[in-house]
PDB file of C-alpha atoms in Angstrom:
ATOM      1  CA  UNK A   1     -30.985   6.178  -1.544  1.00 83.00           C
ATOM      2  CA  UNK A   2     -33.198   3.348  -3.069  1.00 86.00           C
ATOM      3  CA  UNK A   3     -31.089   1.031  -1.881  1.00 93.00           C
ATOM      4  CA  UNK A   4     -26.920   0.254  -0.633  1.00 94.00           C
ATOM      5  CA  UNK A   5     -23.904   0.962  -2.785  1.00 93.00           C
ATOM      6  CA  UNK A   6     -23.533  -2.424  -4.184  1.00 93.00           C
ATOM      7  CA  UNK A   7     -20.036  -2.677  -2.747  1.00 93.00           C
ATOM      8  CA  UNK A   8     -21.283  -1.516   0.594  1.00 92.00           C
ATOM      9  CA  UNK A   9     -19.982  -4.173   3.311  1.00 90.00           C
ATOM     10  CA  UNK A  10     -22.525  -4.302   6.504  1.00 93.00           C
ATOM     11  CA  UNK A  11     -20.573  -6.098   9.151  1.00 94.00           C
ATOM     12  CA  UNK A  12     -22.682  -6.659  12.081  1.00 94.00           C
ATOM     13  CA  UNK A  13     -21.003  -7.010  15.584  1.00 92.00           C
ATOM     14  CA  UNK A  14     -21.457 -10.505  17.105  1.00 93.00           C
ATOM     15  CA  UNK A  15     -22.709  -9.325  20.612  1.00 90.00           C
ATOM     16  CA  UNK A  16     -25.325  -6.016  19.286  1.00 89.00           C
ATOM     17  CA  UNK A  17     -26.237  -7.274  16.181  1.00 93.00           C
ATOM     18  CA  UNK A  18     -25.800  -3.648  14.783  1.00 93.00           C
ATOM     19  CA  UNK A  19     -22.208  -2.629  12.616  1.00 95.00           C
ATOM     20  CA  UNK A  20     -20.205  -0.205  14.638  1.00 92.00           C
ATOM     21  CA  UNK A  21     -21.383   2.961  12.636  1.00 95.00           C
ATOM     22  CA  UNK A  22     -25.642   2.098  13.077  1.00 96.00           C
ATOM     23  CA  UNK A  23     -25.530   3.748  17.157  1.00 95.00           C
ATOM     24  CA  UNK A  24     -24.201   6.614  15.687  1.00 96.00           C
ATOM     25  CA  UNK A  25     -26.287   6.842  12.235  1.00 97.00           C
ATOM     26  CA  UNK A  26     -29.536   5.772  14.482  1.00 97.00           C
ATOM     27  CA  UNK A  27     -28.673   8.938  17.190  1.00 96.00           C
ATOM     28  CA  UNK A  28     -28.320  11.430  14.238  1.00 96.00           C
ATOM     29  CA  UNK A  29     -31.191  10.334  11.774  1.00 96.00           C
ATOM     30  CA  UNK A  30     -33.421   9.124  14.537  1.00 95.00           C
ATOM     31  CA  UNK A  31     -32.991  11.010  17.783  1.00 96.00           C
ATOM     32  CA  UNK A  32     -31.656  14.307  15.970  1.00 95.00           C
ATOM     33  CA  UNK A  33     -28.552  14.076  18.096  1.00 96.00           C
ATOM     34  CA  UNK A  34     -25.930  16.641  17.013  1.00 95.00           C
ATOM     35  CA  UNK A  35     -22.614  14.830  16.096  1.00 94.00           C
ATOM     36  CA  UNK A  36     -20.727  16.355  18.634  1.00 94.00           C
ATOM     37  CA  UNK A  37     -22.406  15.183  21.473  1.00 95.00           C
ATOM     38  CA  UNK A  38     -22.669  11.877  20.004  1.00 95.00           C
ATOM     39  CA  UNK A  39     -19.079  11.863  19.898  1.00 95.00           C
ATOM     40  CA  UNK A  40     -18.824  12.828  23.815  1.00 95.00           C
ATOM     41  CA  UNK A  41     -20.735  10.268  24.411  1.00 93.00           C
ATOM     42  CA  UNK A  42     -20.870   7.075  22.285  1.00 88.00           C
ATOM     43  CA  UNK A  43     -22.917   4.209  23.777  1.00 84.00           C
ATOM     44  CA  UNK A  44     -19.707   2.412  24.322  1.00 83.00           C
ATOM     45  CA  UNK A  45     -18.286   5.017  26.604  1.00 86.00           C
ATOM     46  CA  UNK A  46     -15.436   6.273  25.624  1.00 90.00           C
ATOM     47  CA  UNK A  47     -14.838   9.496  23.666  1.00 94.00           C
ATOM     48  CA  UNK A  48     -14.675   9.342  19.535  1.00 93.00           C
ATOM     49  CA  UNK A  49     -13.441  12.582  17.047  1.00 91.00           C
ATOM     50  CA  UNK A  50     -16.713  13.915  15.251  1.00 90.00           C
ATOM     51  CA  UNK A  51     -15.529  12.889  11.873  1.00 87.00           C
ATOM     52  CA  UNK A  52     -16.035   9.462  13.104  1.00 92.00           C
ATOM     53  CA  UNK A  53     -19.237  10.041  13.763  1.00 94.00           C
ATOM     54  CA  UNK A  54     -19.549  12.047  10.798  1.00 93.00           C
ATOM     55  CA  UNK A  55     -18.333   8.702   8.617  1.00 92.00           C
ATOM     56  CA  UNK A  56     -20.619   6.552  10.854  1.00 96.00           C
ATOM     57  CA  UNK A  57     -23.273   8.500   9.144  1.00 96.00           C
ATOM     58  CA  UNK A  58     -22.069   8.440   5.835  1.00 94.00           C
ATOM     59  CA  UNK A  59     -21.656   4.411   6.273  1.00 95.00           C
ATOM     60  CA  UNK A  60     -25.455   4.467   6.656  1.00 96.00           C
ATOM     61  CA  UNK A  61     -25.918   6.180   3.906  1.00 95.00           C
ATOM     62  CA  UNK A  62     -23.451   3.893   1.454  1.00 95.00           C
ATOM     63  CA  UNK A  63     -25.788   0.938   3.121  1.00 96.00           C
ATOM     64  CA  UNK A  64     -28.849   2.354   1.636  1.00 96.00           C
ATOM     65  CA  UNK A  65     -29.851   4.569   4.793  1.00 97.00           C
ATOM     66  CA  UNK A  66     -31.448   7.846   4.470  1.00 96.00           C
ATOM     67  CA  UNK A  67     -29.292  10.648   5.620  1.00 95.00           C
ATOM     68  CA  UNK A  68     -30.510  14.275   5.929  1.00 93.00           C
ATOM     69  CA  UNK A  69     -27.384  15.701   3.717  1.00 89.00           C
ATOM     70  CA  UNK A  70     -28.802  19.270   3.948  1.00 89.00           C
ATOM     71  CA  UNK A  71     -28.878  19.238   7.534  1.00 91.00           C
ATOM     72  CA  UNK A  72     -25.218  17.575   7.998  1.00 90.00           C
ATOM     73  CA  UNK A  73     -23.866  20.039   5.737  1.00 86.00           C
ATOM     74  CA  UNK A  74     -25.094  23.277   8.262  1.00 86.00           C
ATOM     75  CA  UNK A  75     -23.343  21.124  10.950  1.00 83.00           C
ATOM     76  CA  UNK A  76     -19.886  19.813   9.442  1.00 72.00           C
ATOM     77  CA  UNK A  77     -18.778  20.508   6.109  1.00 69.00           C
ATOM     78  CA  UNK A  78     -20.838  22.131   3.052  1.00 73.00           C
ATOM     79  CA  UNK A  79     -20.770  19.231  -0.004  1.00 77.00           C
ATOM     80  CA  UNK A  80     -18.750  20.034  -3.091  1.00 83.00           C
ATOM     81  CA  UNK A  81     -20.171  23.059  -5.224  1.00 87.00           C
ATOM     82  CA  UNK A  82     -20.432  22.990  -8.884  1.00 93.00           C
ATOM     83  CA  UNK A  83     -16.870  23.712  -9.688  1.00 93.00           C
ATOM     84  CA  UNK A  84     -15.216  20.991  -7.285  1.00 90.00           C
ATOM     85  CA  UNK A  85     -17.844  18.240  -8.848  1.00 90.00           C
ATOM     86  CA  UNK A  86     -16.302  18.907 -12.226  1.00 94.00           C
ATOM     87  CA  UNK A  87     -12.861  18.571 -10.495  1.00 92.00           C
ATOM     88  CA  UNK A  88     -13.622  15.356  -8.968  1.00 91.00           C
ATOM     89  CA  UNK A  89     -14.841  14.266 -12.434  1.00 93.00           C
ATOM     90  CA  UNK A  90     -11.891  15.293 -14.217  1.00 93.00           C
ATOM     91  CA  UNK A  91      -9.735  13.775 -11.820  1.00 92.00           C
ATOM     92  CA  UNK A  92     -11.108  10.750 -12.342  1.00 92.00           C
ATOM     93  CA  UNK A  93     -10.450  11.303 -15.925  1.00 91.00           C
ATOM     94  CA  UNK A  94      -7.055  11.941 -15.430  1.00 91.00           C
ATOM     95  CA  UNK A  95      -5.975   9.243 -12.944  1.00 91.00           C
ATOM     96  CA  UNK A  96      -8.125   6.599 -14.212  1.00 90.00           C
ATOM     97  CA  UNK A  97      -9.710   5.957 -10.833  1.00 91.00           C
ATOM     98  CA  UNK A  98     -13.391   4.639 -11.238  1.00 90.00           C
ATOM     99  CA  UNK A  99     -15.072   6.626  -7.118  1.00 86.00           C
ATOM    100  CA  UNK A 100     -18.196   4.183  -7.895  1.00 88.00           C
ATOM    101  CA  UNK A 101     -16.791   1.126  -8.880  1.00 91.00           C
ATOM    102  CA  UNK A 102     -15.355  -2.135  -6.738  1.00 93.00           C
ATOM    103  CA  UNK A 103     -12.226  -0.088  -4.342  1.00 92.00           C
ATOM    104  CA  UNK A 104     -11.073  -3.003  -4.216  1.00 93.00           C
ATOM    105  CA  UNK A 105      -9.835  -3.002  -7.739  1.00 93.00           C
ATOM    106  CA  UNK A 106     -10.800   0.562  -9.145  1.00 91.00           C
ATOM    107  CA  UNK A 107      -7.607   2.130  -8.547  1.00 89.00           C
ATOM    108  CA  UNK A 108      -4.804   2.872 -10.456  1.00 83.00           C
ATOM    109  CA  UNK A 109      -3.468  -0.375 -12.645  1.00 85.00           C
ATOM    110  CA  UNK A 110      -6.685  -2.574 -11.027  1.00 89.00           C
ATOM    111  CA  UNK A 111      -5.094  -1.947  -7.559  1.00 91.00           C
ATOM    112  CA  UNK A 112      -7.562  -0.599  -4.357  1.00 92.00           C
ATOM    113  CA  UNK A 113      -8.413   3.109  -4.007  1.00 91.00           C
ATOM    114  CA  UNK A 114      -6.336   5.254  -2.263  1.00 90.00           C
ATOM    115  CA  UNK A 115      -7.545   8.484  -1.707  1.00 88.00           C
ATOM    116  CA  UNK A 116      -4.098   9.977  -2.088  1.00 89.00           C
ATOM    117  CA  UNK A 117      -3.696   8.443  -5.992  1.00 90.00           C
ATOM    118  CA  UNK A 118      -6.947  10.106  -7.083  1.00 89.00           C
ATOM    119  CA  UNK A 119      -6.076  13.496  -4.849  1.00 90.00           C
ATOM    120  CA  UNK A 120      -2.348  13.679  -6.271  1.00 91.00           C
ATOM    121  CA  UNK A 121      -3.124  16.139  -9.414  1.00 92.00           C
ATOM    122  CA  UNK A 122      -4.577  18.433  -6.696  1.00 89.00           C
ATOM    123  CA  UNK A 123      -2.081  17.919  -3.893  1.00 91.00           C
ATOM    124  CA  UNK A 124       0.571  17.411  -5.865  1.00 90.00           C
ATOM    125  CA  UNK A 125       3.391  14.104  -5.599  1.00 91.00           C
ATOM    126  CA  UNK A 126       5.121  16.420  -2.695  1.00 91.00           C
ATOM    127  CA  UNK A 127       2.207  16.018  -0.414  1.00 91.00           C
ATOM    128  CA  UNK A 128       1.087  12.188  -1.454  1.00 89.00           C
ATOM    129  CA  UNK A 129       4.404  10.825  -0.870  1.00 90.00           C
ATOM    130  CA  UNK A 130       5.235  12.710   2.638  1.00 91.00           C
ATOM    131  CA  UNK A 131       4.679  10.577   5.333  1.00 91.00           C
ATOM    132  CA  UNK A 132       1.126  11.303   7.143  1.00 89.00           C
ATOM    133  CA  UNK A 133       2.576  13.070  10.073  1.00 91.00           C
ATOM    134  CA  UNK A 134       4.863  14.741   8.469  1.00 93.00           C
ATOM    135  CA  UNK A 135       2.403  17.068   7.124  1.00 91.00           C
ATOM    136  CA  UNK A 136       1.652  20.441   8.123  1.00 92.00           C
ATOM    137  CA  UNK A 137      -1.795  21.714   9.663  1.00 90.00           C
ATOM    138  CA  UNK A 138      -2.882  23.521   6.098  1.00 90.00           C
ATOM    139  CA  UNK A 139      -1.505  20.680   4.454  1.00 90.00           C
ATOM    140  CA  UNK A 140      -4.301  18.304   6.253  1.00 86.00           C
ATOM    141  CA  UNK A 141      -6.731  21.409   5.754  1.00 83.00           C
ATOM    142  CA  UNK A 142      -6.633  21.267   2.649  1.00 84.00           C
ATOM    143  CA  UNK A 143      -6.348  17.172   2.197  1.00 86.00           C
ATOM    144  CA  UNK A 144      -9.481  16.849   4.663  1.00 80.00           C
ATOM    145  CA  UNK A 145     -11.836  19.465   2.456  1.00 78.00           C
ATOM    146  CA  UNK A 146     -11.956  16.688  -0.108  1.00 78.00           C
TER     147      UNK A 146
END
């Protein structure tokens, strides 16, 4: 990117200096570290799931980082082929959901984002208005693909 999503927020802690996702952006982009053994072994210490390193790097890239996409796609998951970016546009069509605008007030009726509002005409109002752990295991596969 040329430079950060403009709604981007960069929140610095008060002791590094750095936001909480840069140790894990800087140990992928930098040192080439594969996600999963930054997520063994975070700089804090203690243990974190790969797709929170996986969103520390994507926080980078929303703050104007580069991000090598082709090489994060071999490790976690492939980005969306033709046929689910014309999905993702339609949906956006058909829930009125602006994905580059303010989330703060892009959702439905003005209100935040929530990933379940724009997902509903895939998942269907079963699956959006379950409880989260109430869900089964392909349930969440599916949900987690997009």
């Amino acid at each position: 990117p040329t430079k950060a999503w403009e709604f981007a927020n960069y929140i610095p802690n008060k002791k590094t200096g750095l936001a909480a996702w840069e140790s894990s952006y800087n140990r992928f982009s930098i040192r080439g570290e594969h996600p999963q053994s930054i997520a063994m072994s975070p700089e804090n210490g203690r243990p974190i799931q790969v797709t929170t390193v996986i969103r520390h790097i994507l926080d980078g890239l929303q703050c104007g980082r580069p991000v090598n996409l082709k090489r994060l796609s071999t490790i976690f998951v492939p980005p969306p082929n033709q046929a689910e970016w014309e999905q993702m546009l339609q949906l956006e069509l058909e829930t009125g959901i602006d994905v580059t605008g303010n989330p703060k007030t892009s959702g439905k009726n003005g209100e935040a984002v929530r990933i379940t509002d724009f997902l509903e005409p895939i998942m269907g109002k079963d699956f959006t208005h379950k409880d989260p752990k109430e869900r089964s295991d392909e349930e969440r596969t599916k949900f987690d693909k997009w």
